[in-house]
CSV table of N, CA and C in Angstrom, one decimal:
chain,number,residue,atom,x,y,z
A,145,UNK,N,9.7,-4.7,-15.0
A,145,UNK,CA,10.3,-4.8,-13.6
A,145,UNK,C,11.6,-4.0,-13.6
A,146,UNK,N,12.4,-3.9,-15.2
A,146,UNK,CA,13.5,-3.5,-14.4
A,146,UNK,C,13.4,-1.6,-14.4
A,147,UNK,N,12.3,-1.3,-15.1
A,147,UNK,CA,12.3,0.2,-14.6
A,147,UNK,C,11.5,0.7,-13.4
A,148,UNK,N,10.6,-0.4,-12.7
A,148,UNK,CA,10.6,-0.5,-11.3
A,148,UNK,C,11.7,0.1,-10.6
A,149,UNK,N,12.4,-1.1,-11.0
A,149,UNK,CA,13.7,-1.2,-9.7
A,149,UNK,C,14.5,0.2,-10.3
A,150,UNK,N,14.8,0.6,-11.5
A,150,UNK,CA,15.7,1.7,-12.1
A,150,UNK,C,14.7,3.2,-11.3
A,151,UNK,N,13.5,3.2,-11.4
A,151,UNK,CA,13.1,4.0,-10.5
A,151,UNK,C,13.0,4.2,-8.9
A,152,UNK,N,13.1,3.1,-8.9
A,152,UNK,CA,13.4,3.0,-6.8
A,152,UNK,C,14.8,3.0,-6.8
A,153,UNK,N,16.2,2.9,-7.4
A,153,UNK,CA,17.1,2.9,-7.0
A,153,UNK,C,17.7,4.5,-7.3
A,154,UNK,N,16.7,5.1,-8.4
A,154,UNK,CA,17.0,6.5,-8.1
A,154,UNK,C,15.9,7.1,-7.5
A,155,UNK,N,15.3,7.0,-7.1
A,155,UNK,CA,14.4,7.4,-5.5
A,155,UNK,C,15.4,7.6,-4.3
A,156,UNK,N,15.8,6.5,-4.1
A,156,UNK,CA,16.6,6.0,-3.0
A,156,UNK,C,17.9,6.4,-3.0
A,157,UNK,N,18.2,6.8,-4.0
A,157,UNK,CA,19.7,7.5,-4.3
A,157,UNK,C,19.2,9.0,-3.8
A,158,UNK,N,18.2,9.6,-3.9
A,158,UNK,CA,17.9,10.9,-3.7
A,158,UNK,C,18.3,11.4,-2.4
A,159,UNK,N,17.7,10.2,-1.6
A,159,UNK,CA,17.6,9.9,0.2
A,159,UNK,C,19.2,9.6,0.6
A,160,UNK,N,19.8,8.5,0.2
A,160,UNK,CA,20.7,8.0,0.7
A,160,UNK,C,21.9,7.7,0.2
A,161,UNK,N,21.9,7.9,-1.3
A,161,UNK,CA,23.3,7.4,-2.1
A,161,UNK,C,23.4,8.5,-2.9
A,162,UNK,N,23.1,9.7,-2.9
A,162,UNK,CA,23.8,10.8,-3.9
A,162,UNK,C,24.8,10.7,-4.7
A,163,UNK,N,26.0,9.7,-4.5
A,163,UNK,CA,27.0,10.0,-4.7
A,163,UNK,C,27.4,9.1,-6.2
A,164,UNK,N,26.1,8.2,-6.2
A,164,UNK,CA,26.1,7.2,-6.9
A,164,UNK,C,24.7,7.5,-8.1
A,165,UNK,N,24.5,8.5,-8.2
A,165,UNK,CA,23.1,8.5,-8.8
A,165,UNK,C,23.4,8.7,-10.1
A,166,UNK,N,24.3,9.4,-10.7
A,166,UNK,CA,24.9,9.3,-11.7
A,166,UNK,C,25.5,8.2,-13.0
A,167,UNK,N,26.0,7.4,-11.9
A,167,UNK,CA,27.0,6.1,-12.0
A,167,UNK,C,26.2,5.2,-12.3
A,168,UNK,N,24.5,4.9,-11.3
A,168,UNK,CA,23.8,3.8,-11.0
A,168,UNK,C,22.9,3.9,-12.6
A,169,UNK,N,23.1,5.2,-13.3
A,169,UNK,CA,22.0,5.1,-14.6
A,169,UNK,C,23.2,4.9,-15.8
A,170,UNK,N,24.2,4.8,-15.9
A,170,UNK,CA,25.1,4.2,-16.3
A,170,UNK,C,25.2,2.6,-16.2
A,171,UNK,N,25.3,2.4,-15.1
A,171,UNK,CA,25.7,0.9,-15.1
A,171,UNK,C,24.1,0.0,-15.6
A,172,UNK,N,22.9,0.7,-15.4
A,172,UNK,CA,21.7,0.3,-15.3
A,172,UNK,C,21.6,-0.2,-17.2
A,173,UNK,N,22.4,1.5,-17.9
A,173,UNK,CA,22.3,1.2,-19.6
A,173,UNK,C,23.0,-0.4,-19.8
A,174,UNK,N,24.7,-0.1,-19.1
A,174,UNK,CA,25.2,-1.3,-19.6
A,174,UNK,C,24.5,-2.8,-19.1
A,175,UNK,N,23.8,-3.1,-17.5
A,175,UNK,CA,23.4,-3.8,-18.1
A,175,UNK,C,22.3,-4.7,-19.0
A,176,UNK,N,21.6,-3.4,-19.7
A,176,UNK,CA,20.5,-3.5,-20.6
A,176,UNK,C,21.8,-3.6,-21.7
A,177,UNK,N,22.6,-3.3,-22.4
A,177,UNK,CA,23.9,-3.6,-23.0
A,177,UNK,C,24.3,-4.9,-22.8
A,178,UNK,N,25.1,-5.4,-21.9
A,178,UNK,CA,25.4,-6.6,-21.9
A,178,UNK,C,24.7,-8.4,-21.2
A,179,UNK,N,23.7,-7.3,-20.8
A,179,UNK,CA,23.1,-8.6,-20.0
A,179,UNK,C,22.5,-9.4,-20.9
A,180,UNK,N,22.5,-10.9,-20.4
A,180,UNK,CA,21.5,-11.6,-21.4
A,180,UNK,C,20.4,-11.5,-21.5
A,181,UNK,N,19.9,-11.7,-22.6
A,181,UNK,CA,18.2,-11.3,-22.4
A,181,UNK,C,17.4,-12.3,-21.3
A,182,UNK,N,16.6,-12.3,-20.5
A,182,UNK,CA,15.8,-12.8,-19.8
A,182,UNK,C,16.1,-13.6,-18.5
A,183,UNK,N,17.7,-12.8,-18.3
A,183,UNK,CA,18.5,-13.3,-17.2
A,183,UNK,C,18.5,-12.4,-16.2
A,184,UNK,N,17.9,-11.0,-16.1
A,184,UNK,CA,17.8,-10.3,-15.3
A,184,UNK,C,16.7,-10.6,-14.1
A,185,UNK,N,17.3,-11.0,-12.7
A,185,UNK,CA,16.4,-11.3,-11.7
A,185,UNK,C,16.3,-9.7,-10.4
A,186,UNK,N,15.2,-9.7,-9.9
A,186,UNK,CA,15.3,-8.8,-9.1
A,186,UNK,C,14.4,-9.3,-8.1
A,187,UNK,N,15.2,-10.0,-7.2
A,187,UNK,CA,14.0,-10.5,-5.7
A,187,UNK,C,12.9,-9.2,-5.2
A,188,UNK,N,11.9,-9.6,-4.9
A,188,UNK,CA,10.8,-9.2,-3.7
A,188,UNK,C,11.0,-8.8,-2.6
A,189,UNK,N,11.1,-7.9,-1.7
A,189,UNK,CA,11.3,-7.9,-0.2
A,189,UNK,C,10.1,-7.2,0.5
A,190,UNK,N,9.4,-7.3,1.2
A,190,UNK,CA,8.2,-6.3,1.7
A,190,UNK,C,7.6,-6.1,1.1
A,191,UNK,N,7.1,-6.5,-0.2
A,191,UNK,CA,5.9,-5.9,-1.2
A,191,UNK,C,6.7,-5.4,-1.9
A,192,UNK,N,8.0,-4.9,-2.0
A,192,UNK,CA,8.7,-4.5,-2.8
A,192,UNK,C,9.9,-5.0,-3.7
A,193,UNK,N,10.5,-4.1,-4.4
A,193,UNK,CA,12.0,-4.8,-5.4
A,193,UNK,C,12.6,-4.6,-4.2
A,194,UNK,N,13.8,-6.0,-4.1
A,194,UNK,CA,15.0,-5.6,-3.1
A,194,UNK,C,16.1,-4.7,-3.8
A,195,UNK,N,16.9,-4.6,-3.1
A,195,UNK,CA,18.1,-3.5,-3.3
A,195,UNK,C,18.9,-4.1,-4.1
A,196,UNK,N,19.2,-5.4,-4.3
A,196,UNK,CA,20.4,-6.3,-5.4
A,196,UNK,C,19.2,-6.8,-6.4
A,197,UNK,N,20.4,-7.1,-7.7
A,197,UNK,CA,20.2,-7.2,-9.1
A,197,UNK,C,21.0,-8.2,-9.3
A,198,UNK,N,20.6,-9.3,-10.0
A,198,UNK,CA,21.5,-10.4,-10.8
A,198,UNK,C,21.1,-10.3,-12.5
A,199,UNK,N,22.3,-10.8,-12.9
A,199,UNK,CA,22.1,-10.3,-14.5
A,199,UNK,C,23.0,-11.5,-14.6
A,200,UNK,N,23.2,-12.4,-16.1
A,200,UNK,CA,24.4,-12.5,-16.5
A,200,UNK,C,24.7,-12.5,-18.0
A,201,UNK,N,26.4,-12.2,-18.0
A,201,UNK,CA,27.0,-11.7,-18.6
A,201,UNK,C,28.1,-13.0,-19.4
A,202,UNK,N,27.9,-12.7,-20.7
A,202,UNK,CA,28.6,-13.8,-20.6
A,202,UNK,C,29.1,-15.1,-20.6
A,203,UNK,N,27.5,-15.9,-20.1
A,203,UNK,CA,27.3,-16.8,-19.2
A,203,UNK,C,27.7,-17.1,-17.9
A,204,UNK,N,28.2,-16.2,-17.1
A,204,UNK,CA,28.4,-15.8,-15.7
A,204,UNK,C,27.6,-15.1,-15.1
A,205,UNK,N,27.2,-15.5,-14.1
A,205,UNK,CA,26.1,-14.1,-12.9
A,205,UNK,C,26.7,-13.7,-12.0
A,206,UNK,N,26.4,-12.7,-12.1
A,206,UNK,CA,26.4,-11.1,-11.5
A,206,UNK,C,25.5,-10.4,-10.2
A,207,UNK,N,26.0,-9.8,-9.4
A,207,UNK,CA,24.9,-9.5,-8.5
A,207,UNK,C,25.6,-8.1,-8.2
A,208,UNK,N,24.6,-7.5,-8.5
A,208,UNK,CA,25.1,-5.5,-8.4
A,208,UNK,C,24.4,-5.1,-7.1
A,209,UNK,N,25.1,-4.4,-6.3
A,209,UNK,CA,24.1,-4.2,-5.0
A,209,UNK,C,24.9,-2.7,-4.6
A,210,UNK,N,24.5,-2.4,-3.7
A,210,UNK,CA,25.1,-0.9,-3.1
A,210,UNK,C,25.7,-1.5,-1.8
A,211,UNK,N,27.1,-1.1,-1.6
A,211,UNK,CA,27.4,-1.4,-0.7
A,211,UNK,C,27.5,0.3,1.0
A,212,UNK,N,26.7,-0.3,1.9
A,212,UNK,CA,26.5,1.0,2.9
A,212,UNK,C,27.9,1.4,2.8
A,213,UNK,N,28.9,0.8,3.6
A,213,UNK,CA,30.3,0.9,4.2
A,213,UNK,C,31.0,1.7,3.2
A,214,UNK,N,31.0,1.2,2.0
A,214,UNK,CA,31.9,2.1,0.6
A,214,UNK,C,31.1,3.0,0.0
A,215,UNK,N,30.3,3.4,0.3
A,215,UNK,CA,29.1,4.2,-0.7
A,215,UNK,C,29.1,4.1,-2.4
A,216,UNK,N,29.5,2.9,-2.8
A,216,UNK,CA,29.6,2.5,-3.8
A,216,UNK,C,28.9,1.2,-4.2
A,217,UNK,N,28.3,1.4,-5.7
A,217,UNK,CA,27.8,0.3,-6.1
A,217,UNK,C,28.4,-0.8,-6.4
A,218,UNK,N,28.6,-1.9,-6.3
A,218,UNK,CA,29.3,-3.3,-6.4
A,218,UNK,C,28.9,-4.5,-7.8
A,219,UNK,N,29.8,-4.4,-8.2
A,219,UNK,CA,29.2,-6.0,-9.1
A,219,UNK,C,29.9,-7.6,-8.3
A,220,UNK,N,29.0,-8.2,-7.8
A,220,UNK,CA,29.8,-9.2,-7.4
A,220,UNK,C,29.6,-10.4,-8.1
A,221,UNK,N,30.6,-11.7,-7.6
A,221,UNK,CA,30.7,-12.9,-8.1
A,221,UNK,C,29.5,-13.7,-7.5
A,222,UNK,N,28.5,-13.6,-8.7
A,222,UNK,CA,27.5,-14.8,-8.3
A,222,UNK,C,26.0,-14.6,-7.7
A,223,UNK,N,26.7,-14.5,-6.4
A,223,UNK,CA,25.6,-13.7,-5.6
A,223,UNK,C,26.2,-12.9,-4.6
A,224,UNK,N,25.2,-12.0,-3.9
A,224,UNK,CA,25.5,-10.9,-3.1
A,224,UNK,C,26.2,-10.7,-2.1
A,225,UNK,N,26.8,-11.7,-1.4
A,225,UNK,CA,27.7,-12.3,-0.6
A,225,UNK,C,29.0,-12.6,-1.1
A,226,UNK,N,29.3,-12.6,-2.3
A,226,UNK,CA,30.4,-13.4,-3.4
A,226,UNK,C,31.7,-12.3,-3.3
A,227,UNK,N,32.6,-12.5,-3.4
A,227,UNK,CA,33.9,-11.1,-3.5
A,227,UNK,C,33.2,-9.9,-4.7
A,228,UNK,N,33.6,-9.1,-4.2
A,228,UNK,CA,33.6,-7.9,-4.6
A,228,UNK,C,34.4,-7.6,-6.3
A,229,UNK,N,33.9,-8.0,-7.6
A,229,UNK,CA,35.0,-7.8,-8.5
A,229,UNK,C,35.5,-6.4,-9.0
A,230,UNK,N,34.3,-5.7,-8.8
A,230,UNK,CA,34.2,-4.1,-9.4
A,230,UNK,C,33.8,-3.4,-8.2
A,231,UNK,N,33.5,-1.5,-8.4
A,231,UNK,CA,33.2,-0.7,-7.7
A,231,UNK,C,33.2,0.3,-8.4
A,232,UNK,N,31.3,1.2,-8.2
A,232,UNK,CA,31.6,2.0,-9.1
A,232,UNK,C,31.0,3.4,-7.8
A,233,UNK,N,31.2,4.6,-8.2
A,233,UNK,CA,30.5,6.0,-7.9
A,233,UNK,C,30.8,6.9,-8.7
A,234,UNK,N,30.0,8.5,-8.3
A,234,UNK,CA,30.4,8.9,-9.4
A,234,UNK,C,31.5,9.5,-9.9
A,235,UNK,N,32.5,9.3,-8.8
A,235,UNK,CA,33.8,9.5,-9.2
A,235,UNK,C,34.2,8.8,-10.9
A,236,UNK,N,33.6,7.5,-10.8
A,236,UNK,CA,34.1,6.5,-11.6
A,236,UNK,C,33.7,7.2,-13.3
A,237,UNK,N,34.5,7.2,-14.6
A,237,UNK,CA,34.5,7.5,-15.4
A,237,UNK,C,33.2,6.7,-16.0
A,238,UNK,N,32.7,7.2,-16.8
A,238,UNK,CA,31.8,6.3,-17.3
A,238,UNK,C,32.7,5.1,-18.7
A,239,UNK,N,33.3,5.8,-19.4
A,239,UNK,CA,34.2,4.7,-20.1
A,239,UNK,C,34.7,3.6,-19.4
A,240,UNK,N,35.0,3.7,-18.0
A,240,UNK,CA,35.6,3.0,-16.8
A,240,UNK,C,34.1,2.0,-17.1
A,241,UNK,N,33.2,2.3,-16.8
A,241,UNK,CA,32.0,1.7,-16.9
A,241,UNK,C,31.9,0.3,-18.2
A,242,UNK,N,31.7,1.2,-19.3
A,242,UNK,CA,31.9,0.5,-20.6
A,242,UNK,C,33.1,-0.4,-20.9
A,243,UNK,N,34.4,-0.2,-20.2
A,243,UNK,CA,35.4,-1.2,-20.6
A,243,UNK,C,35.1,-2.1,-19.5
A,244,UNK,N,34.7,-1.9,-18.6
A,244,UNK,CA,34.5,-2.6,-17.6
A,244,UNK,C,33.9,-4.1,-18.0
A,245,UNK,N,32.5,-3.5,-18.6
A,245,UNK,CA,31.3,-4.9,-18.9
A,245,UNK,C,31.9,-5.3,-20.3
A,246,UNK,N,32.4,-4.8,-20.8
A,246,UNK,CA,32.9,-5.1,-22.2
A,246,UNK,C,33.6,-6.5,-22.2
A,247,UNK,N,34.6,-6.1,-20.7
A,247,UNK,CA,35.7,-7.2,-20.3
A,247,UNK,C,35.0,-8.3,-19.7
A,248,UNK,N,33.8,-7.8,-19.2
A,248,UNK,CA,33.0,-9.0,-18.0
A,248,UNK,C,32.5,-10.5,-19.6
């Protein structure tokens, strides 16, 4: 499932998030890196994977989604609605990436 979703989000990056296509196969390694095993959820929407990801880390969950307004991808608290704790594109360093979940 999750190279489903790692293929439709760079599909969809092609169309609508360029900016993040770089970043989004980054963040995708770490969280195959830090996630726990068998905690990775990815809802259904129309026959398909939806646009958000929960993982956790830690013992804390995570919900990574694209936000339209910032053109950046998000890790939020919990679920997809939850504050915003990170923000990545490909401005964002990839080390930025790695210390990031290191810390989560």
């Amino acid at each position: 499932m999750l190279h489903r979703y790692a293929d439709g989000v760079m599909g969809r990056a092609d169309h609508h998030a360029g900016q993040v296509k770089g970043i989004a196969l980054a963040l995708l390694g770490a969280i195959i890196w830090r996630g726990e095993p068998g905690s990775v959820e990815i809802k259904q929407y129309a026959g398909g994977l939806a646009n958000v990801l929960w993982v956790k880390i830690g013992g804390k969950r995570y919900a990574f989604a694209y936000n339209h307004e910032t053109l950046k991808i998000e890790i939020r608290d919990r679920t997809q609605s939850g504050p915003a704790l990170h923000s990545f594109d490909d401005q964002t360093p990839v080390a930025a990436v790695e210390a990031t979940f290191r810390a989560l």
